[in-house]
Tab-separated table of C-alpha atoms in Angstrom:
chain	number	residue	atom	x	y	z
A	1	UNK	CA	117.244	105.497	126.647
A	2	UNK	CA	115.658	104.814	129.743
A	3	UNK	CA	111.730	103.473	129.088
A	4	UNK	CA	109.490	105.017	131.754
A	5	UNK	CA	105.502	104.147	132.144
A	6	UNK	CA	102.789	106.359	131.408
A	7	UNK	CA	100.281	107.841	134.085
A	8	UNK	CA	97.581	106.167	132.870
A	9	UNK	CA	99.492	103.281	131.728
A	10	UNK	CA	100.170	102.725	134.930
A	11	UNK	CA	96.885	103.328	136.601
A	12	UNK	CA	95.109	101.409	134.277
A	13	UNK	CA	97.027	98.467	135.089
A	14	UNK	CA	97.246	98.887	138.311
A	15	UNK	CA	93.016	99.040	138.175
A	16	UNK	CA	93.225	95.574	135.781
A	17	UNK	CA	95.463	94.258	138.506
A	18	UNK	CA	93.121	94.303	141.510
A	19	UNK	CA	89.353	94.062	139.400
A	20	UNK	CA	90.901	90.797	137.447
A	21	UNK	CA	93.054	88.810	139.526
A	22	UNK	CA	90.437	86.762	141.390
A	23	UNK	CA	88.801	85.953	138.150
A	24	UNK	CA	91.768	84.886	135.918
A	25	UNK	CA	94.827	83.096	137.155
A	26	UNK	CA	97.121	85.552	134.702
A	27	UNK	CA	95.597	88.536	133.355
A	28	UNK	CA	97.155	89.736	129.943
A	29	UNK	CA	96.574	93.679	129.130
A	30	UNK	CA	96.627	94.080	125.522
A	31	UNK	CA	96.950	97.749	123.991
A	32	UNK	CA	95.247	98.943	120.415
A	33	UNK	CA	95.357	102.461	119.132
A	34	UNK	CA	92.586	101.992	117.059
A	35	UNK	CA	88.664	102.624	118.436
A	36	UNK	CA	86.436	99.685	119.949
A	37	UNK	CA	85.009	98.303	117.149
A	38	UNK	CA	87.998	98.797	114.833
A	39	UNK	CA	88.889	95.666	112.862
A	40	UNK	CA	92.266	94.608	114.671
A	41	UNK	CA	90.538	95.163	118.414
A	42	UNK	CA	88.054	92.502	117.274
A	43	UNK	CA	90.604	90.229	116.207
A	44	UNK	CA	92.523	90.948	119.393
A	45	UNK	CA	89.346	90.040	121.209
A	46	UNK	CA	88.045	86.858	119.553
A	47	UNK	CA	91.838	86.117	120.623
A	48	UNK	CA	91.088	86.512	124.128
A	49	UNK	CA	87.913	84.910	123.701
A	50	UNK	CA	89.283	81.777	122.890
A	51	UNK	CA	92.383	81.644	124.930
A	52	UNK	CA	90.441	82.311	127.897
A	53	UNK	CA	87.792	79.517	126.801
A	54	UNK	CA	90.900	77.075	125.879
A	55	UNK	CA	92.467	77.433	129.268
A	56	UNK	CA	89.179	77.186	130.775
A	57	UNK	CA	89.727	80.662	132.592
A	58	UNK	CA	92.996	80.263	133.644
A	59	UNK	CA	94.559	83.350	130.787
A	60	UNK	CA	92.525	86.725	129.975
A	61	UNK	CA	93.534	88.899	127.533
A	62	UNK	CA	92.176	92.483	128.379
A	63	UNK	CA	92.134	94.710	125.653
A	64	UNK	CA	92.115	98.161	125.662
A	65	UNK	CA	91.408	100.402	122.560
A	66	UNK	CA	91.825	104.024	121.400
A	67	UNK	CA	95.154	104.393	122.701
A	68	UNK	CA	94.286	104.074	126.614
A	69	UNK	CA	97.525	102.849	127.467
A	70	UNK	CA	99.653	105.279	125.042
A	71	UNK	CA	100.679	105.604	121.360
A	72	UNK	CA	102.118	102.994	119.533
A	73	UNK	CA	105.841	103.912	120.238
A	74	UNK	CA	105.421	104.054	123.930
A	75	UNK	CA	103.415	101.007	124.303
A	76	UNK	CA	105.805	99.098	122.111
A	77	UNK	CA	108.502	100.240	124.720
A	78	UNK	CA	106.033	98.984	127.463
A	79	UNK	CA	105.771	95.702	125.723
A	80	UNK	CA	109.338	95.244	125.541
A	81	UNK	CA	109.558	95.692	129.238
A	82	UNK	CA	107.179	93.278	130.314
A	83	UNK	CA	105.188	95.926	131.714
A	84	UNK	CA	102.654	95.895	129.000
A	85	UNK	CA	101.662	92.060	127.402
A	86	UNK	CA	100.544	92.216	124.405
A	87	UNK	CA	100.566	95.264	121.844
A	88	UNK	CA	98.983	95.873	118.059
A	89	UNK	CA	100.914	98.084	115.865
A	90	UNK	CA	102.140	98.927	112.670
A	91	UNK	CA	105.142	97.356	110.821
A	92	UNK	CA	105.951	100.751	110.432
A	93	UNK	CA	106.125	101.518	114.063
A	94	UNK	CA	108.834	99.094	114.416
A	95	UNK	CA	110.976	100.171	111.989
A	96	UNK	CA	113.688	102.033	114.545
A	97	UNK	CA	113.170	98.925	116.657
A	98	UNK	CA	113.421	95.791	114.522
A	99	UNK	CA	114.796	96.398	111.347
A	100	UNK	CA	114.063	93.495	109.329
A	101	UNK	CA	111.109	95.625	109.131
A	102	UNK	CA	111.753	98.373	107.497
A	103	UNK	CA	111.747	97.282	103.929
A	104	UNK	CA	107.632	96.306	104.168
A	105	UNK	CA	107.363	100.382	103.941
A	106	UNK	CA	108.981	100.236	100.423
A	107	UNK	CA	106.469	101.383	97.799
A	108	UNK	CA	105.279	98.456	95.441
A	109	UNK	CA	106.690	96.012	97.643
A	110	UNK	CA	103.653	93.724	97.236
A	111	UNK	CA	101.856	93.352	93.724
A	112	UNK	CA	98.316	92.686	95.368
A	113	UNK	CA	96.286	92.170	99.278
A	114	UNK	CA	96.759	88.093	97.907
A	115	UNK	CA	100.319	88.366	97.075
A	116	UNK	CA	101.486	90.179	100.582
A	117	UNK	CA	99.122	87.265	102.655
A	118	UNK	CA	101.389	84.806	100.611
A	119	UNK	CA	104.604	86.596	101.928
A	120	UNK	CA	103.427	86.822	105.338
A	121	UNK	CA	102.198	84.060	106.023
A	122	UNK	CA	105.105	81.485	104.452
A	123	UNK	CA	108.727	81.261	105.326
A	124	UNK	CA	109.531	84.854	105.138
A	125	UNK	CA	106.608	86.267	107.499
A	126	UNK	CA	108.100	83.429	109.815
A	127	UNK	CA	111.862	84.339	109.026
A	128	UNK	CA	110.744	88.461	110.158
A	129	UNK	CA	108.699	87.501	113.154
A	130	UNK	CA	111.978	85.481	114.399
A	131	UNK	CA	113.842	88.843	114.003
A	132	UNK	CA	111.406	90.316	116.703
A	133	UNK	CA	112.512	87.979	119.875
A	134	UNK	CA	116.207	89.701	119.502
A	135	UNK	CA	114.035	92.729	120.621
A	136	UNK	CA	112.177	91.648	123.789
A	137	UNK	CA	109.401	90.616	121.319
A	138	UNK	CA	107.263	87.298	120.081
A	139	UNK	CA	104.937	87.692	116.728
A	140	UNK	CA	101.971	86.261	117.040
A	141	UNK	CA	100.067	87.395	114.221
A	142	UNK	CA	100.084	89.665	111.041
A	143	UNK	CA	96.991	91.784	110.571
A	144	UNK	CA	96.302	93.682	107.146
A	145	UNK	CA	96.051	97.621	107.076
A	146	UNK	CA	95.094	97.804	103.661
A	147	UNK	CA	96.641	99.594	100.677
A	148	UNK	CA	97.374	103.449	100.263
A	149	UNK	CA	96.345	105.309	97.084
A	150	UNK	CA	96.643	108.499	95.830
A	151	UNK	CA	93.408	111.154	96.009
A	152	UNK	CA	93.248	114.813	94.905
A	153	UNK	CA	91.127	117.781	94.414
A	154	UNK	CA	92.238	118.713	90.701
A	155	UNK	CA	92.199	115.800	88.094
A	156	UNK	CA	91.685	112.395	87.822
A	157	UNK	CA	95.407	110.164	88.075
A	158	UNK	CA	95.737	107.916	85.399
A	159	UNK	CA	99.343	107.896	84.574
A	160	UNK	CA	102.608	109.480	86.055
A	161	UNK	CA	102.314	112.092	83.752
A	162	UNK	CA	98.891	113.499	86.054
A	163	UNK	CA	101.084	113.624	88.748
A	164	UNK	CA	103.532	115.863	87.427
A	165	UNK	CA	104.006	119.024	90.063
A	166	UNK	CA	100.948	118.319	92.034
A	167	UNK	CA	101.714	118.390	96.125
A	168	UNK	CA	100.557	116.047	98.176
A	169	UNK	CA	100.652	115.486	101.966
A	170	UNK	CA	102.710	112.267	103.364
A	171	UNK	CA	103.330	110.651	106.448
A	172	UNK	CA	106.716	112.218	107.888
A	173	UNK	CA	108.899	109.403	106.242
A	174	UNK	CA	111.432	109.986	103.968
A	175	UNK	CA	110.542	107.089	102.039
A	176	UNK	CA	107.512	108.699	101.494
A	177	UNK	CA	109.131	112.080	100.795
A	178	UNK	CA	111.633	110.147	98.237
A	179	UNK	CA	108.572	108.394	96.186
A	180	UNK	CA	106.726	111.230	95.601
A	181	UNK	CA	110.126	113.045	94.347
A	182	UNK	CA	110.639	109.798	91.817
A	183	UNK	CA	107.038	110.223	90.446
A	184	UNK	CA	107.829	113.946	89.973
A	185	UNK	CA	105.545	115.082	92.565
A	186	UNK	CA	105.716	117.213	95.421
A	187	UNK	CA	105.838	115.766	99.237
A	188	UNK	CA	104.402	117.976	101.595
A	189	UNK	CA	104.985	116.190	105.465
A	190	UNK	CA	102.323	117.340	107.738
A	191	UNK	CA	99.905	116.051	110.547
A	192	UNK	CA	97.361	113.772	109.139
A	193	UNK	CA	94.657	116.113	111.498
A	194	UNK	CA	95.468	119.116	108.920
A	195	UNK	CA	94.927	117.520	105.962
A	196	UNK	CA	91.236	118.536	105.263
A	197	UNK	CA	91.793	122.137	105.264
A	198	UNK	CA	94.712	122.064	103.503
A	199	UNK	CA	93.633	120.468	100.677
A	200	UNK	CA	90.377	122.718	100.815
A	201	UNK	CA	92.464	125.830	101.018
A	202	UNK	CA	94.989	124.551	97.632
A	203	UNK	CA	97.672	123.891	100.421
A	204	UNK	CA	98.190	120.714	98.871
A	205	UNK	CA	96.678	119.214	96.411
A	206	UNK	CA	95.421	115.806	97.547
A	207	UNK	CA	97.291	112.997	99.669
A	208	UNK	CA	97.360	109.201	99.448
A	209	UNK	CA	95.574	106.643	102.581
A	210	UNK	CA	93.541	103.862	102.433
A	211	UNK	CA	89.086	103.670	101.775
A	212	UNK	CA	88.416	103.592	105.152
A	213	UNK	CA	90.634	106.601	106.467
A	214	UNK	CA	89.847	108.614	103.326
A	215	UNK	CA	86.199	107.972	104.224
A	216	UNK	CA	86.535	108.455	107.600
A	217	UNK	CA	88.046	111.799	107.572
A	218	UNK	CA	86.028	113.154	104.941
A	219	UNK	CA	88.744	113.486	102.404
A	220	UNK	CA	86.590	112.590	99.894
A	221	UNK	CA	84.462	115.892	100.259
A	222	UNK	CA	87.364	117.700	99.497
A	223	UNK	CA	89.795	115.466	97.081
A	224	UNK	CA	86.697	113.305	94.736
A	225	UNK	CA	89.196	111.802	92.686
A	226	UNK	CA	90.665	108.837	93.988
A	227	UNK	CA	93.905	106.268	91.755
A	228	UNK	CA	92.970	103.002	93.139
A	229	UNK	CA	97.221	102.504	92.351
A	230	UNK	CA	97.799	100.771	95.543
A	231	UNK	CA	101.417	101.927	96.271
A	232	UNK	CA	102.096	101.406	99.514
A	233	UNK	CA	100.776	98.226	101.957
A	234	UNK	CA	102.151	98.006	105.559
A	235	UNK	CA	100.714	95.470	107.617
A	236	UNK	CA	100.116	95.398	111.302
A	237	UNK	CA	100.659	92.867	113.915
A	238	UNK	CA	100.255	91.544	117.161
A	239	UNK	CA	103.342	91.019	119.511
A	240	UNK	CA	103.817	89.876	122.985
A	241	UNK	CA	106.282	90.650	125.906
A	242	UNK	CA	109.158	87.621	125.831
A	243	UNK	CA	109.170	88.261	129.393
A	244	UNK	CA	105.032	87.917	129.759
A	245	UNK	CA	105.685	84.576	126.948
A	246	UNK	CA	108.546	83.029	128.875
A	247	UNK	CA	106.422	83.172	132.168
A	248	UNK	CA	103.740	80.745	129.748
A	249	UNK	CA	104.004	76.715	129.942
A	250	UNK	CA	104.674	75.056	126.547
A	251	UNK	CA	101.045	74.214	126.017
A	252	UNK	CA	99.601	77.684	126.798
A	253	UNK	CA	101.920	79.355	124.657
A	254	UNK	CA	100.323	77.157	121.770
A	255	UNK	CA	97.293	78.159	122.516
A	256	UNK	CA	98.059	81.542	122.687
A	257	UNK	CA	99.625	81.130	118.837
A	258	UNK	CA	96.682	79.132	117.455
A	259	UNK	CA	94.169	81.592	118.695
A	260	UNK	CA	96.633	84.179	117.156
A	261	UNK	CA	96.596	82.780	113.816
A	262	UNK	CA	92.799	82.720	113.723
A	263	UNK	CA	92.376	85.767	114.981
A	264	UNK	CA	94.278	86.853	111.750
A	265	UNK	CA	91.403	85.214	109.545
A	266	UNK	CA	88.862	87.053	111.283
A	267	UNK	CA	90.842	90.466	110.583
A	268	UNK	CA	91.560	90.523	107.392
A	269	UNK	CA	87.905	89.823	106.486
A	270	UNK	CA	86.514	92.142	109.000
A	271	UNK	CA	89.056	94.692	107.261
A	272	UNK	CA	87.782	93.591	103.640
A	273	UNK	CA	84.424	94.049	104.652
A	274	UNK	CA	85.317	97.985	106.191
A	275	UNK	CA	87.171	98.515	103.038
A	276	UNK	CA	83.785	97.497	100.647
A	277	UNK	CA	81.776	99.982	103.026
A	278	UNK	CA	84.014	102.733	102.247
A	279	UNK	CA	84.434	102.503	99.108
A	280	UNK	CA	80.372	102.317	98.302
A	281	UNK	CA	79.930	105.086	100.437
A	282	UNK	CA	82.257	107.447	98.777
A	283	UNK	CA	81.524	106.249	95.314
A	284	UNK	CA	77.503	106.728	96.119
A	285	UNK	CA	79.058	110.405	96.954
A	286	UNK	CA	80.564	111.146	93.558
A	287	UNK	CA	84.139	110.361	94.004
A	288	UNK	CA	85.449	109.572	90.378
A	289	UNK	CA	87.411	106.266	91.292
A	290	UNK	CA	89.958	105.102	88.766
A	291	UNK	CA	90.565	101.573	89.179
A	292	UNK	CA	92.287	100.061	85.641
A	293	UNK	CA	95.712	101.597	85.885
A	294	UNK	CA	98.917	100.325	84.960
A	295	UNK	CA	101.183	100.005	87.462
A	296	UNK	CA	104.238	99.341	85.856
A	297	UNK	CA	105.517	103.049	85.278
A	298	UNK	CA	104.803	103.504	88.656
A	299	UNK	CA	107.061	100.933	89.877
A	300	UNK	CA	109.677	101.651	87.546
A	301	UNK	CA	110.020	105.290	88.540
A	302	UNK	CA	110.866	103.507	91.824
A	303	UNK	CA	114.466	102.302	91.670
A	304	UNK	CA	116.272	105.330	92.774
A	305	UNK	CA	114.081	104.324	95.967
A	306	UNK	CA	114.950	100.813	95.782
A	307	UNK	CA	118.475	101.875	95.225
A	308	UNK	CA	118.532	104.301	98.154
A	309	UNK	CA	116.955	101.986	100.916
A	310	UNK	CA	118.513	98.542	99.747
A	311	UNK	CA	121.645	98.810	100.126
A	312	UNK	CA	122.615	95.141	102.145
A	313	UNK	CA	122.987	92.161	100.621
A	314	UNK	CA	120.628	90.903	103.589
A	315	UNK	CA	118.369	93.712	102.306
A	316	UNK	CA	118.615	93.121	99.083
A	317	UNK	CA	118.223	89.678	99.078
A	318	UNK	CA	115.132	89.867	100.829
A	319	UNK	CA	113.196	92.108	98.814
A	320	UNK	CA	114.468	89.312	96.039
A	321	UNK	CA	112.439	86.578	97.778
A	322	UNK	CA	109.028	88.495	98.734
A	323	UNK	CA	108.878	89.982	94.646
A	324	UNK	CA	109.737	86.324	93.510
A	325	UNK	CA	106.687	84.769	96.165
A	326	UNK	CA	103.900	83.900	94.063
């Protein structure tokens, strides 16, 4: 399929282009989906920041937020063009595109936040992030996205047995669709923008995000009870054009990854910190928060999707190594 540039991809640049170039001897454009202010633009930026200051001026990193350059899936095309630099984005995102991938979207993959930095940062984050280059693509960091959890408008979720026959709304990903079917729930795939209304109008009822998207979009005010179970965690990263990283000397491109790597400090606790605020704020607004659950049903009730998904011995032999990382 033939990758074209967007409009205002292309204007945008084309703006970069002629009010950077005197300032910076390369000028990197960087493109985030999220708002300005949003956890993985700050990382992105404290990147910049200290690239540029480690070159003394010679890189930028521009960053634009709140999708000015496109959605994920185009700009990740971009990016694999050399057209775009440097692009944030879901694991998930590059699922059709790299598909080492795909098995981070598998439901109880990682046991806890401290267990999936372990995996991501050691020898099998490296061994994935290798798997990107075949694809136009360098990793240069892994930024967390915290965990998804189920929230309703009817009952409090304590055991697979509450979940019996309930619908819920899911991202439209048959993964998704095939966990809620082992639990013995109902998957209901729609827009994330209609969830509100359906859930107020016994649509569906509840769906499953993260504290600070269940905050944000005032979920909460319509689903109070919230299963801290954790099911899901798909981290983001950070990847760069091999075209835009083979144009970098030796030494720049290590700076480049060690600014990278701490940007990824300054993420995850920016994130931790977004996730706290949530969580007091919808706690302080009644939601009945169930925390102490055991997980282990849960993750039992999984292995038709294990069995489904993991079918390699590649696969399979993977998922091996990140349950066995400690």
């Amino acid at each position: 399929m033939k990758k074209t540039l967007t409009p205002i991809a292309a204007l945008l640049i084309s703006a970069a282009s002629v009010t950077t170039a005197s300032a910076c001897d390369m000028t990197l454009r960087s493109s985030d989906t999220h708002p300005d202010g949003y956890p993985t633009v700050e990382a992105v930026k404290s990147m910049a920041k200290e690239v540029e200051a480690k070159t003394d001026g010679r890189i930028c990193i521009e960053v634009y937020p709140s999708a000015q350059l496109g959605e994920e899936k185009d700009t990740i095309e971009q990016t694999q063009l050399g057209v775009i630099d440097m692009v944030r984005a879901s694991f998930g995102t590059f699922n059709d595109i790299v598909p080492e991938t795909q098995l981070f979207s598998l439901p109880y993959l990682f046991r806890s936040v401290e267990h999936q930095h372990h995996v991501l940062d050691g020898p099998i984050g490296a061994e994935v992030g290798k798997a990107f280059e075949a694809h136009d693509l360098v990793q240069l960091a892994n930024y967390d996205a915290g965990s998804r959890s189920f929230y309703n408008s009817e009952h409090p979720i304590k055991s697979i047995d509450d979940l019996q026959g309930m619908k819920f709304r899911v991202m439209q990903n048959d993964v998704f669709v095939d966990m809620m079917k082992a639990i013995g729930a109902n998957a209901t795939p729609m827009p994330y923008g209609e969830v509100y209304s359906s859930i107020q109008t016994g649509v569906i009822d509840g769906a499953e995000n993260n504290w600070p998207s269940y905050d944000s979009s005032g979920h909460y005010e319509v689903a109070p009870y919230y299963t801290q179970d954790q099911h899901l965690m798909v981290p983001e990263l950070v990847a760069m054009s091999l075209t835009t990283w083979n144009k970098l000397s030796p030494e720049d491109q290590k700076v480049i990854k060690a600014a990278a790597k701490n940007s990824e400090t300054l993420e995850r606790k920016l994130w931790a910190e977004q996730e706290k605020k949530s969580e007091d704020k919808v706690e302080a607004a009644g939601v009945k928060v169930v925390k102490d659950i055991d997980k282990q049903p849960f993750i039992d009730a999984m292995k038709p999707v294990y069995d489904k998904y993991v079918t390699t011995p590649e696969a399979k032999d993977l998922v091996a190594r990140i349950q066995a990382t400690e």
